[in-house]
Amino acid sequence: MFLKQVNIHSEKFPVLNYYPFKLEIFQNTETVKFNSPVTLFIGENGTGKSTLLKAIAYKCGIHIWQSEFNLRCEKNPYEEDLYKAISTQWKNGPVTGSFFGSQIFSHFAKNLEEWAVNDTKMLNYFGGKSLITQSHGQSLMSYFQSRYNIKGLYFLDEPETALSAKKQLELMKLLGQTSRNGKAQFIIATHSPILMACRGAEIYSFDEVPIEPIRYEQTDHYGIYKDFLDKKEKYLNERKQYKV
């Protein structure tokens, strides 16, 4: 365990009518504590889980790769400023780490390939193989298995996006193994009920105000998936009723 808690200082919000500062969940949450080596942020889209994840990473001094395509018709001037209104508490001082986002991984892999042209030893840090010559899921697991054996604080934003159910199980096991040996701490925004089942993980729900811990069996993800698998025909029949 490296990072103990994050404090959100709503009195430092520059505005209250722009995202993310307009979200009630940030206006009414003072502290998020990290009591487990694996912490999961869950909630519906737009609830702020990825935004807080990035803000904490920025505050911890961790670089976030930017996508090649970052042009937008409209720009929110406050979109990435949440980190300015939070503070961190460490157990024994800051540690290094990394931020993973599925949308920017391909950009990183292409850059790594260009570096490896001049120094093939660069690939040794990521399993010894080119990341772009493997399938997306395989390249992700090569990256995870190599990177997360190094001591550090790791942020993952929806890592399940390009992973099959089997690969998600592999990642879940990796998270458990590396966190138990004291090498790594993980903070993850996810929709995956498989990753949420990581042994000993603490789950924070962004669906209610303020941000609060929730048990795995209480999550909508667990309930909806379980109900669907138990009553598949009911859901399929409901869909037929509305088919045009």
Short mmCIF file of C-alpha atoms in Angstrom, two decimals:
data_model
loop_
_atom_site.label_atom_id
_atom_site.label_comp_id
_atom_site.label_asym_id
_atom_site.label_seq_id
_atom_site.Cartn_x
_atom_site.Cartn_y
_atom_site.Cartn_z
CA MET A 1 0.00 0.00 0.00
CA PHE A 2 1.39 3.36 -1.04
CA LEU A 3 -1.47 5.84 -1.42
CA LYS A 4 -3.64 6.05 1.72
CA GLN A 5 -6.35 8.50 0.70
CA VAL A 6 -7.45 11.34 -1.52
CA ASN A 7 -9.24 14.45 -0.27
CA ILE A 8 -11.56 16.46 -2.52
CA HIS A 9 -11.63 20.17 -1.64
CA SER A 10 -14.90 21.47 -3.08
CA GLU A 11 -14.15 24.95 -1.72
CA LYS A 12 -11.35 25.13 -4.31
CA PHE A 13 -13.64 24.41 -7.27
CA PRO A 14 -13.22 27.30 -9.75
CA VAL A 15 -16.82 26.96 -11.05
CA LEU A 16 -19.90 24.89 -10.31
CA ASN A 17 -21.55 24.94 -13.73
CA TYR A 18 -18.92 23.08 -15.74
CA TYR A 19 -18.02 19.39 -15.76
CA PRO A 20 -16.59 17.88 -13.59
CA PHE A 21 -17.18 20.46 -10.88
CA LYS A 22 -20.93 20.49 -11.45
CA LEU A 23 -21.25 16.83 -10.44
CA GLU A 24 -22.89 16.48 -7.03
CA ILE A 25 -20.73 13.48 -6.29
CA PHE A 26 -17.59 15.65 -6.26
CA GLN A 27 -19.30 18.52 -4.46
CA ASN A 28 -20.38 16.18 -1.65
CA THR A 29 -17.51 13.70 -1.31
CA GLU A 30 -14.69 14.80 0.97
CA THR A 31 -12.48 11.71 1.17
CA VAL A 32 -11.79 8.47 -0.67
CA LYS A 33 -9.68 6.06 1.39
CA PHE A 34 -7.60 3.23 -0.02
CA ASN A 35 -7.74 0.30 2.38
CA SER A 36 -6.84 -2.42 -0.13
CA PRO A 37 -4.04 -2.84 -2.69
CA VAL A 38 -6.78 -3.09 -5.33
CA THR A 39 -9.46 -0.38 -5.45
CA LEU A 40 -12.21 -0.35 -8.07
CA PHE A 41 -14.27 2.65 -9.18
CA ILE A 42 -17.62 1.58 -10.66
CA GLY A 43 -20.73 3.37 -11.89
CA GLU A 44 -22.72 4.40 -14.92
CA ASN A 45 -21.13 6.35 -17.76
CA GLY A 46 -20.76 10.01 -16.93
CA THR A 47 -20.67 9.55 -13.15
CA GLY A 48 -17.07 10.78 -12.91
CA LYS A 49 -15.11 7.62 -12.11
CA SER A 50 -12.62 7.96 -14.96
CA THR A 51 -12.35 11.69 -14.33
CA LEU A 52 -11.39 11.15 -10.69
CA LEU A 53 -9.01 8.35 -11.71
CA LYS A 54 -7.14 10.70 -14.04
CA ALA A 55 -7.17 13.52 -11.50
CA ILE A 56 -5.55 11.30 -8.86
CA ALA A 57 -2.94 10.11 -11.36
CA TYR A 58 -2.10 13.70 -12.31
CA LYS A 59 -1.84 14.66 -8.63
CA CYS A 60 0.52 11.72 -8.04
CA GLY A 61 2.80 13.00 -10.79
CA ILE A 62 2.06 10.13 -13.17
CA HIS A 63 2.24 10.83 -16.89
CA ILE A 64 -0.86 10.14 -18.97
CA TRP A 65 -0.26 9.47 -22.65
CA GLN A 66 -2.40 11.55 -24.96
CA SER A 67 -4.18 10.19 -28.01
CA GLU A 68 -2.89 11.08 -31.47
CA PHE A 69 -6.26 12.66 -32.23
CA ASN A 70 -7.04 15.29 -29.62
CA LEU A 71 -8.85 17.90 -31.73
CA ARG A 72 -12.39 18.79 -30.65
CA CYS A 73 -15.07 21.17 -31.89
CA GLU A 74 -15.80 22.39 -28.37
CA LYS A 75 -13.35 22.42 -25.48
CA ASN A 76 -14.33 22.51 -21.82
CA PRO A 77 -11.61 24.66 -20.18
CA TYR A 78 -12.14 22.93 -16.81
CA GLU A 79 -12.41 19.33 -17.99
CA GLU A 80 -9.01 18.23 -16.69
CA ASP A 81 -8.67 20.58 -13.72
CA LEU A 82 -10.08 18.39 -10.94
CA TYR A 83 -6.57 17.44 -9.82
CA LYS A 84 -6.03 21.05 -8.74
CA ALA A 85 -8.76 20.66 -6.10
CA ILE A 86 -7.61 17.38 -4.55
CA SER A 87 -4.81 16.39 -2.18
CA THR A 88 -3.15 13.05 -1.49
CA GLN A 89 -1.88 11.26 1.61
CA TRP A 90 0.85 8.65 1.25
CA LYS A 91 1.93 5.91 3.62
CA ASN A 92 5.70 6.34 3.16
CA GLY A 93 6.03 8.99 0.51
CA PRO A 94 5.21 9.03 -3.22
CA VAL A 95 6.10 6.20 -5.60
CA THR A 96 6.26 6.03 -9.37
CA GLY A 97 3.74 4.19 -11.50
CA SER A 98 1.76 4.42 -14.73
CA PHE A 99 -1.66 5.16 -16.19
CA PHE A 100 -3.28 2.74 -18.62
CA GLY A 101 -6.18 3.66 -20.87
CA SER A 102 -7.37 1.34 -23.63
CA GLN A 103 -7.93 4.27 -26.00
CA ILE A 104 -4.30 5.40 -25.81
CA PHE A 105 -2.59 2.01 -25.60
CA SER A 106 -2.29 1.59 -29.39
CA HIS A 107 -0.58 4.99 -29.58
CA PHE A 108 1.91 3.89 -26.92
CA ALA A 109 2.52 0.56 -28.69
CA LYS A 110 3.30 2.35 -31.98
CA ASN A 111 5.75 4.67 -30.23
CA LEU A 112 7.42 1.71 -28.54
CA GLU A 113 7.81 0.04 -31.94
CA GLU A 114 9.58 3.13 -33.30
CA TRP A 115 11.94 3.25 -30.31
CA ALA A 116 12.67 -0.48 -30.66
CA VAL A 117 13.89 0.04 -34.24
CA ASN A 118 16.95 1.73 -32.74
CA ASP A 119 17.10 -0.37 -29.57
CA THR A 120 15.41 -3.77 -29.65
CA LYS A 121 16.17 -4.22 -25.95
CA MET A 122 13.27 -1.85 -25.29
CA LEU A 123 10.93 -4.76 -26.03
CA ASN A 124 12.43 -6.77 -23.16
CA TYR A 125 10.49 -4.57 -20.74
CA PHE A 126 7.22 -5.71 -22.34
CA GLY A 127 7.61 -9.45 -22.77
CA GLY A 128 10.31 -9.39 -25.47
CA LYS A 129 7.86 -9.18 -28.39
CA SER A 130 6.53 -6.35 -30.50
CA LEU A 131 3.19 -5.25 -29.06
CA ILE A 132 1.73 -4.37 -32.46
CA THR A 133 2.38 -7.83 -33.99
CA GLN A 134 0.23 -9.53 -31.35
CA SER A 135 -3.56 -9.43 -31.09
CA HIS A 136 -4.87 -6.51 -29.08
CA GLY A 137 -5.75 -8.72 -26.13
CA GLN A 138 -2.40 -10.53 -26.22
CA SER A 139 -0.45 -7.27 -26.41
CA LEU A 140 -2.37 -5.89 -23.44
CA MET A 141 -1.58 -8.95 -21.32
CA SER A 142 2.10 -8.80 -22.35
CA TYR A 143 2.16 -5.19 -21.20
CA PHE A 144 0.34 -5.92 -17.93
CA GLN A 145 2.48 -8.95 -17.02
CA SER A 146 5.73 -7.06 -17.62
CA ARG A 147 4.81 -3.67 -16.19
CA TYR A 148 3.00 -4.73 -13.04
CA ASN A 149 5.88 -6.80 -11.69
CA ILE A 150 7.63 -3.51 -10.95
CA LYS A 151 6.94 -1.75 -7.65
CA GLY A 152 4.53 1.12 -8.19
CA LEU A 153 1.09 2.73 -8.15
CA TYR A 154 -0.95 1.78 -11.20
CA PHE A 155 -4.07 3.38 -12.63
CA LEU A 156 -6.21 1.51 -15.16
CA ASP A 157 -9.14 3.04 -17.03
CA GLU A 158 -11.54 0.33 -18.25
CA PRO A 159 -8.82 -2.22 -19.10
CA GLU A 160 -11.46 -4.82 -19.98
CA THR A 161 -12.43 -3.03 -23.20
CA ALA A 162 -10.30 -5.21 -25.50
CA LEU A 163 -10.07 -8.30 -23.29
CA SER A 164 -12.06 -11.50 -23.70
CA ALA A 165 -13.64 -13.01 -20.60
CA LYS A 166 -10.70 -15.43 -20.35
CA LYS A 167 -8.16 -12.60 -20.54
CA GLN A 168 -10.12 -10.66 -17.92
CA LEU A 169 -9.75 -13.66 -15.61
CA GLU A 170 -6.00 -13.64 -16.28
CA LEU A 171 -5.83 -9.94 -15.44
CA MET A 172 -7.87 -10.48 -12.27
CA LYS A 173 -5.41 -13.16 -11.13
CA LEU A 174 -2.45 -10.91 -12.00
CA LEU A 175 -3.90 -8.05 -9.95
CA GLY A 176 -4.32 -10.34 -6.97
CA GLN A 177 -0.84 -11.88 -7.22
CA THR A 178 1.15 -8.67 -7.67
CA SER A 179 -0.80 -6.73 -5.04
CA ARG A 180 -0.46 -9.48 -2.42
CA ASN A 181 3.33 -9.56 -2.70
CA GLY A 182 3.44 -5.85 -1.85
CA LYS A 183 4.86 -4.74 -5.18
CA ALA A 184 1.90 -2.88 -6.55
CA GLN A 185 -1.20 -0.89 -5.72
CA PHE A 186 -4.00 -0.60 -8.29
CA ILE A 187 -6.80 1.92 -8.73
CA ILE A 188 -9.13 0.88 -11.53
CA ALA A 189 -12.22 2.31 -13.22
CA THR A 190 -14.20 -0.59 -14.65
CA HIS A 191 -17.52 -2.04 -15.80
CA SER A 192 -16.26 -5.63 -15.59
CA PRO A 193 -17.92 -7.89 -13.00
CA ILE A 194 -14.95 -10.24 -13.43
CA LEU A 195 -12.40 -7.63 -12.34
CA MET A 196 -14.73 -6.53 -9.53
CA ALA A 197 -14.45 -10.06 -8.13
CA CYS A 198 -10.72 -9.67 -7.47
CA ARG A 199 -10.07 -11.15 -4.03
CA GLY A 200 -9.75 -8.51 -1.32
CA ALA A 201 -10.54 -5.60 -3.64
CA GLU A 202 -12.44 -2.58 -2.33
CA ILE A 203 -15.23 -1.33 -4.58
CA TYR A 204 -16.41 2.29 -4.62
CA SER A 205 -19.73 3.12 -6.27
CA PHE A 206 -20.18 6.41 -8.12
CA ASP A 207 -23.92 5.81 -8.58
CA GLU A 208 -24.84 7.39 -5.25
CA VAL A 209 -23.79 10.61 -3.51
CA PRO A 210 -21.29 10.64 -1.86
CA ILE A 211 -18.84 8.05 -3.17
CA GLU A 212 -19.22 5.04 -0.89
CA PRO A 213 -17.82 1.49 -0.66
CA ILE A 214 -20.14 -1.28 -1.82
CA ARG A 215 -20.05 -5.07 -1.62
CA TYR A 216 -19.58 -7.04 -4.83
CA GLU A 217 -22.99 -8.71 -4.58
CA GLN A 218 -24.65 -5.28 -4.18
CA THR A 219 -23.37 -3.94 -7.50
CA ASP A 220 -25.72 -3.58 -10.46
CA HIS A 221 -23.12 -5.34 -12.60
CA TYR A 222 -23.29 -8.50 -10.50
CA GLY A 223 -27.08 -8.37 -10.15
CA ILE A 224 -27.85 -7.75 -13.82
CA TYR A 225 -25.41 -10.33 -15.18
CA LYS A 226 -26.54 -12.95 -12.66
CA ASP A 227 -30.21 -12.30 -13.37
CA PHE A 228 -29.63 -12.48 -17.12
CA LEU A 229 -27.73 -15.78 -16.90
CA ASP A 230 -30.37 -17.24 -14.57
CA LYS A 231 -33.32 -16.00 -16.64
CA LYS A 232 -31.96 -15.65 -20.16
CA GLU A 233 -35.22 -16.63 -21.87
CA LYS A 234 -37.14 -13.95 -19.99
CA TYR A 235 -34.83 -11.23 -21.33
CA LEU A 236 -34.89 -12.64 -24.86
CA ASN A 237 -38.69 -12.78 -24.84
CA GLU A 238 -38.89 -9.18 -23.61
CA ARG A 239 -36.69 -8.13 -26.50
CA LYS A 240 -38.98 -9.87 -29.01
CA GLN A 241 -41.96 -7.88 -27.74
CA TYR A 242 -40.29 -4.62 -28.80
CA LYS A 243 -38.79 -5.87 -32.07
CA VAL A 244 -39.98 -3.83 -35.08
#
